[in-house]
Amino acid sequence: MIRHSITLHRGCFGGCSFCTISAHQGKFVSSRSEKSILNEIDKVTKMLDFKGYISDLGGPSANMYQMSGIDIEICKKCLRPSCIFPSICKNLNTNPEALTSIYKKANNHPKVKKAFVGSGVRYDLFINRLNESAYLKYVEELIQHHVSGRLKVAPEHTSDEVLKTMRKPSFDQFKEFKKIFERINNKYGLNQQLIPYFISSHPGCIDINMAELAIETKQLDFKLEQVQDFTPTPMTLATVMYYSGINPYTMKKIPVAKSKDEKLSQRKFFFWYKQEFKKDIVTELKKADRSDLIDRLFGKNVSEKPANIGKRNKKSRT
Ligand code: SF4
C-alpha cells in the first residue's frame, strides 16, 4: 500500500487532543510542489509491480495540502492548538483548488487507472462551505474519482461532550457529510461505502456516552468495524487528562477508563449487534437505570422482557 502511495504534505493543524502528529510533524503544513508530486507519480508508474493504481494521494489529513495562514506573522504569534477547532480560524486559507488540480492530473497520467485517497479526510474543512464552487468541485472530484470503494473519515465520537475533550467537531457535521457522500454516489451511480472511525475510553468518555454512540451509529445504519481503544501517547492533551484525571483547561476532574475491565466495558458498545455483548449491555444499562437507551438500541421488548416475565410469573403463582 505504501509502495504505490504519494505523500503530498506533512504536518497537521487539526490539533486533535489524542494525536501526536502536530508534535512530531508540526502544526504548520509543509506541502510539496505539484511538480515534485507529479514526478514521483511518474516514477511509481515505472515500477515493475505497478498495476495502474496509486493507493494514496495523502498526508496526515488527506485534504490539508497547501493550506496555511493568510498572514503568517499572525500565525507566528498564535497560541491556538488547533486552527479549525472550535471553529475555523479566519486567518486560515482552506482553498482546496491546488489539491483538486493534483487529483485530476494524477488520474490523467496515461499509466494511472485510478489515484485513490486512502488517508483520512477532514470534512470539517469544507462541510459549511459547499455553496462555494471550489469546495464543491473538490468534494465531487474526491468522491467521484478517488475513492477505492471505501472512504475513511474520523468523527471519533458522537457525544458533544466527549468530542469537545477530543477537539473534534460536532457529529452533526459527519451526518451532513454522509448525506453529501450519498448524494454524489447516487448522482454518478456509484456504490461506495463511507467508513467512520471511532475511539472508546478517551478521557471524559463514560459507558453511557458509548451507549449513545451505539444508538446514533445504528440509526445511521452502521455496524462499526474500524474502531480503536484510546492509547495514551506522549505530548498530547489527552494523555495529560489520562494520567492526571483532570482537564487542564477547566482544572476539573474528568472520568478516565483505565483498567482492562473499564476499557472492555466501553469497547463492547461498538459491537452491540453481536449476540455475545447484548446481554452485558442490557444488564449494565438497567443497572444505570437507563432502560430508555436499551429501548433505543434493541427495541422496546428487550428492556421490558424481564418485567413481563416477572408479571407472568406472578400471575402463574396466583
Ligand atoms: S492564526 Fe489561525 S491559521 Fe494561524 S496558526 Fe493561529 S489558528 Fe492557525
PDB file of C-alpha atoms in Angstrom, residues 8-314:
ATOM      1  CA  LEU A   8       1.651  15.313  -0.622  1.00  0.00           C
ATOM      2  CA  HIS A   9       2.384  17.127   2.629  1.00  0.00           C
ATOM      3  CA  ARG A  10       3.460  16.812   6.261  1.00  0.00           C
ATOM      4  CA  GLY A  11       2.065  18.346   9.442  1.00  0.00           C
ATOM      5  CA  CYS A  12      -1.465  18.933  10.656  1.00  0.00           C
ATOM      6  CA  PHE A  13      -3.252  21.939  12.126  1.00  0.00           C
ATOM      7  CA  GLY A  14      -6.211  19.888  13.392  1.00  0.00           C
ATOM      8  CA  GLY A  15      -4.876  19.683  16.953  1.00  0.00           C
ATOM      9  CA  CYS A  16      -6.928  16.615  17.985  1.00  0.00           C
ATOM     10  CA  SER A  17      -6.120  16.157  21.664  1.00  0.00           C
ATOM     11  CA  PHE A  18      -5.182  12.457  21.338  1.00  0.00           C
ATOM     12  CA  CYS A  19      -2.885  12.843  18.311  1.00  0.00           C
ATOM     13  CA  THR A  20       0.866  13.424  18.195  1.00  0.00           C
ATOM     14  CA  ILE A  21       1.179  14.430  14.542  1.00  0.00           C
ATOM     15  CA  SER A  22       1.461  18.147  15.281  1.00  0.00           C
ATOM     16  CA  ALA A  23       4.062  17.372  17.969  1.00  0.00           C
ATOM     17  CA  HIS A  24       6.387  15.499  15.624  1.00  0.00           C
ATOM     18  CA  GLN A  25       5.500  16.850  12.163  1.00  0.00           C
ATOM     19  CA  GLY A  26       4.410  20.352  13.155  1.00  0.00           C
ATOM     20  CA  LYS A  27       1.192  22.346  13.234  1.00  0.00           C
ATOM     21  CA  PHE A  28       2.200  24.208  10.073  1.00  0.00           C
ATOM     22  CA  VAL A  29       1.672  22.126   6.965  1.00  0.00           C
ATOM     23  CA  SER A  30       4.678  21.701   4.622  1.00  0.00           C
ATOM     24  CA  SER A  31       3.498  20.905   1.114  1.00  0.00           C
ATOM     25  CA  ARG A  32       5.462  19.533  -1.798  1.00  0.00           C
ATOM     26  CA  SER A  33       5.345  21.312  -5.136  1.00  0.00           C
ATOM     27  CA  GLU A  34       2.963  19.973  -7.767  1.00  0.00           C
ATOM     28  CA  LYS A  35       5.966  19.261  -9.998  1.00  0.00           C
ATOM     29  CA  SER A  36       7.662  17.132  -7.350  1.00  0.00           C
ATOM     30  CA  ILE A  37       4.450  15.176  -6.725  1.00  0.00           C
ATOM     31  CA  LEU A  38       3.817  14.544 -10.434  1.00  0.00           C
ATOM     32  CA  ASN A  39       7.452  13.443 -10.903  1.00  0.00           C
ATOM     33  CA  GLU A  40       7.038  10.887  -8.125  1.00  0.00           C
ATOM     34  CA  ILE A  41       3.775   9.627  -9.628  1.00  0.00           C
ATOM     35  CA  ASP A  42       5.654   9.151 -12.890  1.00  0.00           C
ATOM     36  CA  LYS A  43       8.398   7.200 -11.092  1.00  0.00           C
ATOM     37  CA  VAL A  44       5.850   4.964  -9.356  1.00  0.00           C
ATOM     38  CA  THR A  45       4.177   4.150 -12.698  1.00  0.00           C
ATOM     39  CA  LYS A  46       7.537   2.796 -13.892  1.00  0.00           C
ATOM     40  CA  MET A  47       7.830   0.279 -11.034  1.00  0.00           C
ATOM     41  CA  LEU A  48       7.654  -3.301 -12.273  1.00  0.00           C
ATOM     42  CA  ASP A  49       4.829  -4.225  -9.890  1.00  0.00           C
ATOM     43  CA  PHE A  50       2.690  -1.133 -10.608  1.00  0.00           C
ATOM     44  CA  LYS A  51      -0.721  -2.196 -11.886  1.00  0.00           C
ATOM     45  CA  GLY A  52      -2.174   1.266 -12.562  1.00  0.00           C
ATOM     46  CA  TYR A  53      -3.383   2.169  -9.085  1.00  0.00           C
ATOM     47  CA  ILE A  54      -1.908   4.861  -6.829  1.00  0.00           C
ATOM     48  CA  SER A  55      -3.051   3.717  -3.371  1.00  0.00           C
ATOM     49  CA  ASP A  56      -2.973   7.125  -1.687  1.00  0.00           C
ATOM     50  CA  LEU A  57      -2.550  10.779  -2.527  1.00  0.00           C
ATOM     51  CA  GLY A  58      -2.361  11.813   1.083  1.00  0.00           C
ATOM     52  CA  GLY A  59      -0.847  13.155   4.248  1.00  0.00           C
ATOM     53  CA  PRO A  60      -1.690  13.123   7.966  1.00  0.00           C
ATOM     54  CA  SER A  61      -5.048  14.605   6.971  1.00  0.00           C
ATOM     55  CA  ALA A  62      -5.657  13.995   3.299  1.00  0.00           C
ATOM     56  CA  ASN A  63      -7.022  17.430   2.491  1.00  0.00           C
ATOM     57  CA  MET A  64      -4.712  19.965   4.150  1.00  0.00           C
ATOM     58  CA  TYR A  65      -2.472  20.312   1.084  1.00  0.00           C
ATOM     59  CA  GLN A  66      -1.095  23.868   0.713  1.00  0.00           C
ATOM     60  CA  MET A  67      -3.333  25.169   3.472  1.00  0.00           C
ATOM     61  CA  SER A  68      -1.781  27.750   5.756  1.00  0.00           C
ATOM     62  CA  GLY A  69      -2.300  31.078   7.486  1.00  0.00           C
ATOM     63  CA  ILE A  70      -3.120  34.035   5.251  1.00  0.00           C
ATOM     64  CA  ASP A  71      -0.979  36.361   7.362  1.00  0.00           C
ATOM     65  CA  ILE A  72       1.938  34.249   8.584  1.00  0.00           C
ATOM     66  CA  GLU A  73       3.017  36.962  11.040  1.00  0.00           C
ATOM     67  CA  ILE A  74      -0.260  36.395  12.955  1.00  0.00           C
ATOM     68  CA  CYS A  75       0.358  32.639  12.929  1.00  0.00           C
ATOM     69  CA  LYS A  76       3.861  33.068  14.356  1.00  0.00           C
ATOM     70  CA  LYS A  77       2.396  34.605  17.498  1.00  0.00           C
ATOM     71  CA  CYS A  78      -0.614  32.327  17.681  1.00  0.00           C
ATOM     72  CA  LEU A  79      -1.091  30.002  20.659  1.00  0.00           C
ATOM     73  CA  ARG A  80      -4.169  28.144  19.405  1.00  0.00           C
ATOM     74  CA  PRO A  81      -3.548  24.374  19.471  1.00  0.00           C
ATOM     75  CA  SER A  82      -5.937  23.899  16.530  1.00  0.00           C
ATOM     76  CA  CYS A  83      -6.621  26.130  13.528  1.00  0.00           C
ATOM     77  CA  ILE A  84     -10.028  24.507  12.990  1.00  0.00           C
ATOM     78  CA  PHE A  85     -11.452  23.753  16.446  1.00  0.00           C
ATOM     79  CA  PRO A  86     -13.725  25.030  17.936  1.00  0.00           C
ATOM     80  CA  SER A  87     -14.148  26.943  14.652  1.00  0.00           C
ATOM     81  CA  ILE A  88     -12.085  27.517  11.530  1.00  0.00           C
ATOM     82  CA  CYS A  89      -9.702  30.432  12.061  1.00  0.00           C
ATOM     83  CA  LYS A  90     -10.457  33.430   9.845  1.00  0.00           C
ATOM     84  CA  ASN A  91      -6.728  33.629   9.089  1.00  0.00           C
ATOM     85  CA  LEU A  92      -6.621  30.088   7.656  1.00  0.00           C
ATOM     86  CA  ASN A  93      -6.714  29.624   3.896  1.00  0.00           C
ATOM     87  CA  THR A  94      -8.641  26.384   3.264  1.00  0.00           C
ATOM     88  CA  ASN A  95      -8.954  26.714  -0.504  1.00  0.00           C
ATOM     89  CA  PRO A  96      -8.713  23.170  -1.954  1.00  0.00           C
ATOM     90  CA  GLU A  97      -8.105  24.171  -5.614  1.00  0.00           C
ATOM     91  CA  ALA A  98      -4.402  23.150  -5.622  1.00  0.00           C
ATOM     92  CA  LEU A  99      -5.362  19.719  -4.281  1.00  0.00           C
ATOM     93  CA  THR A 100      -8.199  19.245  -6.786  1.00  0.00           C
ATOM     94  CA  SER A 101      -5.725  20.047  -9.551  1.00  0.00           C
ATOM     95  CA  ILE A 102      -3.282  17.353  -8.321  1.00  0.00           C
ATOM     96  CA  TYR A 103      -6.097  14.773  -8.059  1.00  0.00           C
ATOM     97  CA  LYS A 104      -7.090  15.474 -11.667  1.00  0.00           C
ATOM     98  CA  LYS A 105      -3.533  15.436 -13.000  1.00  0.00           C
ATOM     99  CA  ALA A 106      -2.764  12.165 -11.182  1.00  0.00           C
ATOM    100  CA  ASN A 107      -5.784  10.446 -12.730  1.00  0.00           C
ATOM    101  CA  ASN A 108      -4.916  11.861 -16.142  1.00  0.00           C
ATOM    102  CA  HIS A 109      -1.459  10.267 -16.153  1.00  0.00           C
ATOM    103  CA  PRO A 110      -1.546   7.808 -19.080  1.00  0.00           C
ATOM    104  CA  LYS A 111      -0.325   4.887 -16.926  1.00  0.00           C
ATOM    105  CA  VAL A 112      -2.627   5.586 -13.944  1.00  0.00           C
ATOM    106  CA  LYS A 113      -6.019   3.863 -13.964  1.00  0.00           C
ATOM    107  CA  LYS A 114      -7.034   5.423 -10.640  1.00  0.00           C
ATOM    108  CA  ALA A 115      -5.320   7.513  -7.981  1.00  0.00           C
ATOM    109  CA  PHE A 116      -7.057   6.922  -4.660  1.00  0.00           C
ATOM    110  CA  VAL A 117      -7.185   8.927  -1.462  1.00  0.00           C
ATOM    111  CA  GLY A 118      -6.506   6.449   1.342  1.00  0.00           C
ATOM    112  CA  SER A 119      -5.649   8.950   4.090  1.00  0.00           C
ATOM    113  CA  GLY A 120      -8.432  10.262   6.323  1.00  0.00           C
ATOM    114  CA  VAL A 121     -10.373  13.264   5.002  1.00  0.00           C
ATOM    115  CA  ARG A 122     -11.266  16.191   7.332  1.00  0.00           C
ATOM    116  CA  TYR A 123     -14.835  17.011   6.245  1.00  0.00           C
ATOM    117  CA  ASP A 124     -14.985  19.928   8.720  1.00  0.00           C
ATOM    118  CA  LEU A 125     -12.661  21.848   6.373  1.00  0.00           C
ATOM    119  CA  PHE A 126     -15.347  22.133   3.689  1.00  0.00           C
ATOM    120  CA  ILE A 127     -18.721  21.000   5.041  1.00  0.00           C
ATOM    121  CA  ASN A 128     -20.012  24.524   5.704  1.00  0.00           C
ATOM    122  CA  ARG A 129     -18.561  25.955   2.501  1.00  0.00           C
ATOM    123  CA  LEU A 130     -20.146  23.819  -0.183  1.00  0.00           C
ATOM    124  CA  ASN A 131     -22.011  26.827  -1.523  1.00  0.00           C
ATOM    125  CA  GLU A 132     -18.616  27.941  -2.881  1.00  0.00           C
ATOM    126  CA  SER A 133     -17.690  26.254  -6.137  1.00  0.00           C
ATOM    127  CA  ALA A 134     -14.032  25.439  -5.250  1.00  0.00           C
ATOM    128  CA  TYR A 135     -15.146  23.338  -2.256  1.00  0.00           C
ATOM    129  CA  LEU A 136     -17.974  21.631  -4.116  1.00  0.00           C
ATOM    130  CA  LYS A 137     -15.650  20.779  -7.016  1.00  0.00           C
ATOM    131  CA  TYR A 138     -13.167  19.277  -4.569  1.00  0.00           C
ATOM    132  CA  VAL A 139     -15.762  17.048  -2.895  1.00  0.00           C
ATOM    133  CA  GLU A 140     -17.218  15.915  -6.230  1.00  0.00           C
ATOM    134  CA  GLU A 141     -13.754  15.139  -7.620  1.00  0.00           C
ATOM    135  CA  LEU A 142     -12.825  13.226  -4.444  1.00  0.00           C
ATOM    136  CA  ILE A 143     -15.982  11.128  -4.239  1.00  0.00           C
ATOM    137  CA  GLN A 144     -16.471  10.546  -7.949  1.00  0.00           C
ATOM    138  CA  HIS A 145     -12.895   9.649  -8.906  1.00  0.00           C
ATOM    139  CA  HIS A 146     -10.661   8.926  -5.901  1.00  0.00           C
ATOM    140  CA  VAL A 147     -12.456   6.524  -3.551  1.00  0.00           C
ATOM    141  CA  SER A 148     -11.256   2.929  -3.680  1.00  0.00           C
ATOM    142  CA  GLY A 149     -14.696   1.655  -2.684  1.00  0.00           C
ATOM    143  CA  ARG A 150     -14.469   2.899   0.912  1.00  0.00           C
ATOM    144  CA  LEU A 151     -13.806   6.447   2.096  1.00  0.00           C
ATOM    145  CA  LYS A 152     -12.311   6.819   5.565  1.00  0.00           C
ATOM    146  CA  VAL A 153     -13.310   9.655   7.847  1.00  0.00           C
ATOM    147  CA  ALA A 154     -12.844  10.043  11.584  1.00  0.00           C
ATOM    148  CA  PRO A 155     -15.727  11.553  13.537  1.00  0.00           C
ATOM    149  CA  GLU A 156     -14.180   9.679  16.561  1.00  0.00           C
ATOM    150  CA  HIS A 157     -17.307  10.035  18.723  1.00  0.00           C
ATOM    151  CA  THR A 158     -20.930  11.166  18.689  1.00  0.00           C
ATOM    152  CA  SER A 159     -21.164  12.860  22.102  1.00  0.00           C
ATOM    153  CA  ASP A 160     -20.578  16.621  22.021  1.00  0.00           C
ATOM    154  CA  GLU A 161     -19.090  16.447  25.495  1.00  0.00           C
ATOM    155  CA  VAL A 162     -16.506  13.823  24.505  1.00  0.00           C
ATOM    156  CA  LEU A 163     -15.850  15.491  21.140  1.00  0.00           C
ATOM    157  CA  LYS A 164     -15.016  18.688  22.984  1.00  0.00           C
ATOM    158  CA  THR A 165     -12.311  16.945  25.018  1.00  0.00           C
ATOM    159  CA  MET A 166     -11.017  15.439  21.761  1.00  0.00           C
ATOM    160  CA  ARG A 167     -11.046  18.834  19.993  1.00  0.00           C
ATOM    161  CA  LYS A 168     -13.220  17.354  17.259  1.00  0.00           C
ATOM    162  CA  PRO A 169     -16.262  18.936  15.555  1.00  0.00           C
ATOM    163  CA  SER A 170     -19.866  18.076  16.291  1.00  0.00           C
ATOM    164  CA  PHE A 171     -21.182  14.751  14.987  1.00  0.00           C
ATOM    165  CA  ASP A 172     -23.799  16.741  13.047  1.00  0.00           C
ATOM    166  CA  GLN A 173     -21.046  17.594  10.582  1.00  0.00           C
ATOM    167  CA  PHE A 174     -20.465  13.899   9.938  1.00  0.00           C
ATOM    168  CA  LYS A 175     -24.212  13.404   9.354  1.00  0.00           C
ATOM    169  CA  GLU A 176     -24.153  16.247   6.860  1.00  0.00           C
ATOM    170  CA  PHE A 177     -21.124  14.770   5.092  1.00  0.00           C
ATOM    171  CA  LYS A 178     -22.828  11.365   4.915  1.00  0.00           C
ATOM    172  CA  LYS A 179     -25.772  12.968   3.087  1.00  0.00           C
ATOM    173  CA  ILE A 180     -23.423  14.630   0.598  1.00  0.00           C
ATOM    174  CA  PHE A 181     -21.470  11.390   0.114  1.00  0.00           C
ATOM    175  CA  GLU A 182     -24.698   9.527  -0.651  1.00  0.00           C
ATOM    176  CA  ARG A 183     -25.981  12.278  -2.946  1.00  0.00           C
ATOM    177  CA  ILE A 184     -22.789  12.260  -5.037  1.00  0.00           C
ATOM    178  CA  ASN A 185     -22.750   8.459  -5.126  1.00  0.00           C
ATOM    179  CA  ASN A 186     -26.344   8.443  -6.424  1.00  0.00           C
ATOM    180  CA  LYS A 187     -25.597  11.179  -8.930  1.00  0.00           C
ATOM    181  CA  TYR A 188     -22.802   9.120 -10.534  1.00  0.00           C
ATOM    182  CA  GLY A 189     -24.325   5.669  -9.977  1.00  0.00           C
ATOM    183  CA  LEU A 190     -21.559   4.623  -7.568  1.00  0.00           C
ATOM    184  CA  ASN A 191     -21.830   2.076  -4.797  1.00  0.00           C
ATOM    185  CA  GLN A 192     -19.164   3.252  -2.349  1.00  0.00           C
ATOM    186  CA  GLN A 193     -19.037   2.992   1.410  1.00  0.00           C
ATOM    187  CA  LEU A 194     -18.299   5.630   3.997  1.00  0.00           C
ATOM    188  CA  ILE A 195     -16.192   4.216   6.851  1.00  0.00           C
ATOM    189  CA  PRO A 196     -16.280   6.224  10.085  1.00  0.00           C
ATOM    190  CA  TYR A 197     -13.580   5.689  12.725  1.00  0.00           C
ATOM    191  CA  PHE A 198     -14.362   5.912  16.437  1.00  0.00           C
ATOM    192  CA  ILE A 199     -12.422   5.833  19.724  1.00  0.00           C
ATOM    193  CA  SER A 200     -13.583   4.341  23.025  1.00  0.00           C
ATOM    194  CA  SER A 201     -12.201   5.144  26.506  1.00  0.00           C
ATOM    195  CA  HIS A 202     -10.966   8.604  25.561  1.00  0.00           C
ATOM    196  CA  PRO A 203     -10.621  10.717  28.745  1.00  0.00           C
ATOM    197  CA  GLY A 204     -14.040  12.201  29.500  1.00  0.00           C
ATOM    198  CA  CYS A 205     -15.907   9.270  27.910  1.00  0.00           C
ATOM    199  CA  ILE A 206     -18.135   7.042  30.059  1.00  0.00           C
ATOM    200  CA  ASP A 207     -20.188   3.945  29.219  1.00  0.00           C
ATOM    201  CA  ILE A 208     -23.376   5.986  28.727  1.00  0.00           C
ATOM    202  CA  ASN A 209     -21.606   8.059  26.051  1.00  0.00           C
ATOM    203  CA  MET A 210     -20.703   4.776  24.357  1.00  0.00           C
ATOM    204  CA  ALA A 211     -24.310   3.558  24.530  1.00  0.00           C
ATOM    205  CA  GLU A 212     -25.387   6.808  22.877  1.00  0.00           C
ATOM    206  CA  LEU A 213     -22.697   6.301  20.228  1.00  0.00           C
ATOM    207  CA  ALA A 214     -24.063   2.807  19.531  1.00  0.00           C
ATOM    208  CA  ILE A 215     -27.585   4.210  19.120  1.00  0.00           C
ATOM    209  CA  GLU A 216     -26.558   7.127  16.911  1.00  0.00           C
ATOM    210  CA  THR A 217     -24.473   4.959  14.588  1.00  0.00           C
ATOM    211  CA  LYS A 218     -27.154   2.266  14.462  1.00  0.00           C
ATOM    212  CA  GLN A 219     -29.681   4.908  13.393  1.00  0.00           C
ATOM    213  CA  LEU A 220     -27.334   5.769  10.535  1.00  0.00           C
ATOM    214  CA  ASP A 221     -27.185   2.065   9.503  1.00  0.00           C
ATOM    215  CA  PHE A 222     -23.582   1.470  10.536  1.00  0.00           C
ATOM    216  CA  LYS A 223     -22.251  -1.718  12.032  1.00  0.00           C
ATOM    217  CA  LEU A 224     -18.871  -0.490  13.170  1.00  0.00           C
ATOM    218  CA  GLU A 225     -15.652  -2.316  12.432  1.00  0.00           C
ATOM    219  CA  GLN A 226     -12.937   0.367  12.259  1.00  0.00           C
ATOM    220  CA  VAL A 227     -12.610   1.288  15.912  1.00  0.00           C
ATOM    221  CA  GLN A 228      -9.846   1.727  18.436  1.00  0.00           C
ATOM    222  CA  ASP A 229      -9.450   1.972  22.158  1.00  0.00           C
ATOM    223  CA  PHE A 230      -7.657   5.065  23.416  1.00  0.00           C
ATOM    224  CA  THR A 231      -3.923   4.659  23.974  1.00  0.00           C
ATOM    225  CA  PRO A 232      -2.061   7.486  25.714  1.00  0.00           C
ATOM    226  CA  THR A 233       0.779   8.839  23.570  1.00  0.00           C
ATOM    227  CA  PRO A 234       3.460  11.329  24.647  1.00  0.00           C
ATOM    228  CA  MET A 235       2.987  15.107  24.393  1.00  0.00           C
ATOM    229  CA  THR A 236      -0.769  15.149  23.957  1.00  0.00           C
ATOM    230  CA  LEU A 237      -3.558  16.843  25.884  1.00  0.00           C
ATOM    231  CA  ALA A 238      -5.465  13.554  26.101  1.00  0.00           C
ATOM    232  CA  THR A 239      -2.519  11.884  27.827  1.00  0.00           C
ATOM    233  CA  VAL A 240      -2.331  14.699  30.389  1.00  0.00           C
ATOM    234  CA  MET A 241      -6.021  14.089  31.138  1.00  0.00           C
ATOM    235  CA  TYR A 242      -5.485  10.320  31.169  1.00  0.00           C
ATOM    236  CA  TYR A 243      -2.724  10.415  33.788  1.00  0.00           C
ATOM    237  CA  SER A 244      -3.956  13.306  35.927  1.00  0.00           C
ATOM    238  CA  GLY A 245      -7.712  12.708  35.678  1.00  0.00           C
ATOM    239  CA  ILE A 246      -8.030  16.490  35.311  1.00  0.00           C
ATOM    240  CA  ASN A 247      -8.931  18.643  32.322  1.00  0.00           C
ATOM    241  CA  PRO A 248      -6.176  21.299  32.472  1.00  0.00           C
ATOM    242  CA  TYR A 249      -8.399  23.872  30.749  1.00  0.00           C
ATOM    243  CA  THR A 250     -11.040  23.734  33.469  1.00  0.00           C
ATOM    244  CA  MET A 251      -8.971  22.149  36.265  1.00  0.00           C
ATOM    245  CA  LYS A 252     -11.992  19.954  36.898  1.00  0.00           C
ATOM    246  CA  LYS A 253     -11.886  16.190  37.402  1.00  0.00           C
ATOM    247  CA  ILE A 254     -12.606  14.145  34.306  1.00  0.00           C
ATOM    248  CA  PRO A 255     -13.655  10.459  34.179  1.00  0.00           C
ATOM    249  CA  VAL A 256     -10.969   8.157  32.769  1.00  0.00           C
ATOM    250  CA  ALA A 257     -11.341   4.473  31.876  1.00  0.00           C
ATOM    251  CA  LYS A 258      -8.007   2.854  32.738  1.00  0.00           C
ATOM    252  CA  SER A 259      -8.420  -0.753  33.788  1.00  0.00           C
ATOM    253  CA  LYS A 260      -8.833  -3.602  31.330  1.00  0.00           C
ATOM    254  CA  ASP A 261     -12.420  -4.132  32.518  1.00  0.00           C
ATOM    255  CA  GLU A 262     -13.332  -0.456  32.169  1.00  0.00           C
ATOM    256  CA  LYS A 263     -11.879  -0.377  28.668  1.00  0.00           C
ATOM    257  CA  LEU A 264     -13.595  -3.586  27.549  1.00  0.00           C
ATOM    258  CA  SER A 265     -16.832  -2.297  29.016  1.00  0.00           C
ATOM    259  CA  GLN A 266     -16.692   0.772  26.743  1.00  0.00           C
ATOM    260  CA  ARG A 267     -15.482  -1.147  23.712  1.00  0.00           C
ATOM    261  CA  LYS A 268     -18.380  -3.621  23.761  1.00  0.00           C
ATOM    262  CA  PHE A 269     -20.827  -0.871  22.769  1.00  0.00           C
ATOM    263  CA  PHE A 270     -19.194  -0.672  19.331  1.00  0.00           C
ATOM    264  CA  PHE A 271     -20.318  -4.260  18.800  1.00  0.00           C
ATOM    265  CA  TRP A 272     -23.861  -4.008  20.165  1.00  0.00           C
ATOM    266  CA  TYR A 273     -25.043  -6.116  17.192  1.00  0.00           C
ATOM    267  CA  LYS A 274     -23.038  -9.161  18.329  1.00  0.00           C
ATOM    268  CA  GLN A 275     -25.049 -11.566  20.436  1.00  0.00           C
ATOM    269  CA  GLU A 276     -22.209 -12.091  22.935  1.00  0.00           C
ATOM    270  CA  PHE A 277     -22.289  -8.429  24.025  1.00  0.00           C
ATOM    271  CA  LYS A 278     -26.041  -7.839  24.081  1.00  0.00           C
ATOM    272  CA  LYS A 279     -26.680  -9.393  27.491  1.00  0.00           C
ATOM    273  CA  ASP A 280     -23.911  -7.366  29.184  1.00  0.00           C
ATOM    274  CA  ILE A 281     -25.105  -4.141  27.581  1.00  0.00           C
ATOM    275  CA  VAL A 282     -28.704  -4.713  28.689  1.00  0.00           C
ATOM    276  CA  THR A 283     -27.637  -5.599  32.240  1.00  0.00           C
ATOM    277  CA  GLU A 284     -25.383  -2.589  32.523  1.00  0.00           C
ATOM    278  CA  LEU A 285     -27.920  -0.093  31.205  1.00  0.00           C
ATOM    279  CA  LYS A 286     -30.559  -1.496  33.559  1.00  0.00           C
ATOM    280  CA  LYS A 287     -28.172  -1.055  36.472  1.00  0.00           C
ATOM    281  CA  ALA A 288     -27.624   2.550  35.383  1.00  0.00           C
ATOM    282  CA  ASP A 289     -31.411   2.982  35.237  1.00  0.00           C
ATOM    283  CA  ARG A 290     -31.200   3.769  31.524  1.00  0.00           C
ATOM    284  CA  SER A 291     -33.776   1.373  30.052  1.00  0.00           C
ATOM    285  CA  ASP A 292     -34.594   4.166  27.603  1.00  0.00           C
ATOM    286  CA  LEU A 293     -31.211   3.512  25.948  1.00  0.00           C
ATOM    287  CA  ILE A 294     -31.930  -0.239  25.779  1.00  0.00           C
ATOM    288  CA  ASP A 295     -35.213   0.513  24.028  1.00  0.00           C
ATOM    289  CA  ARG A 296     -33.490   2.726  21.514  1.00  0.00           C
ATOM    290  CA  LEU A 297     -30.685   0.252  20.859  1.00  0.00           C
ATOM    291  CA  PHE A 298     -32.538  -3.072  20.803  1.00  0.00           C
ATOM    292  CA  GLY A 299     -36.237  -2.159  20.660  1.00  0.00           C
ATOM    293  CA  LYS A 300     -38.767  -1.849  23.442  1.00  0.00           C
ATOM    294  CA  ASN A 301     -39.349  -5.559  24.062  1.00  0.00           C
ATOM    295  CA  VAL A 302     -35.810  -6.206  25.240  1.00  0.00           C
ATOM    296  CA  SER A 303     -35.909  -3.783  28.179  1.00  0.00           C
ATOM    297  CA  GLU A 304     -39.445  -4.813  29.090  1.00  0.00           C
ATOM    298  CA  LYS A 305     -38.851  -8.542  28.868  1.00  0.00           C
ATOM    299  CA  PRO A 306     -37.685  -9.217  32.416  1.00  0.00           C
ATOM    300  CA  ALA A 307     -40.516  -7.094  33.840  1.00  0.00           C
ATOM    301  CA  ASN A 308     -43.073  -9.028  31.744  1.00  0.00           C
ATOM    302  CA  ILE A 309     -41.592 -12.305  32.805  1.00  0.00           C
ATOM    303  CA  GLY A 310     -41.949 -11.130  36.389  1.00  0.00           C
ATOM    304  CA  LYS A 311     -45.619 -10.284  35.832  1.00  0.00           C
ATOM    305  CA  ARG A 312     -46.247 -13.600  34.097  1.00  0.00           C
ATOM    306  CA  ASN A 313     -44.619 -15.472  36.966  1.00  0.00           C
ATOM    307  CA  LYS A 314     -46.678 -13.554  39.454  1.00  0.00           C
TER     308      LYS A 314
END
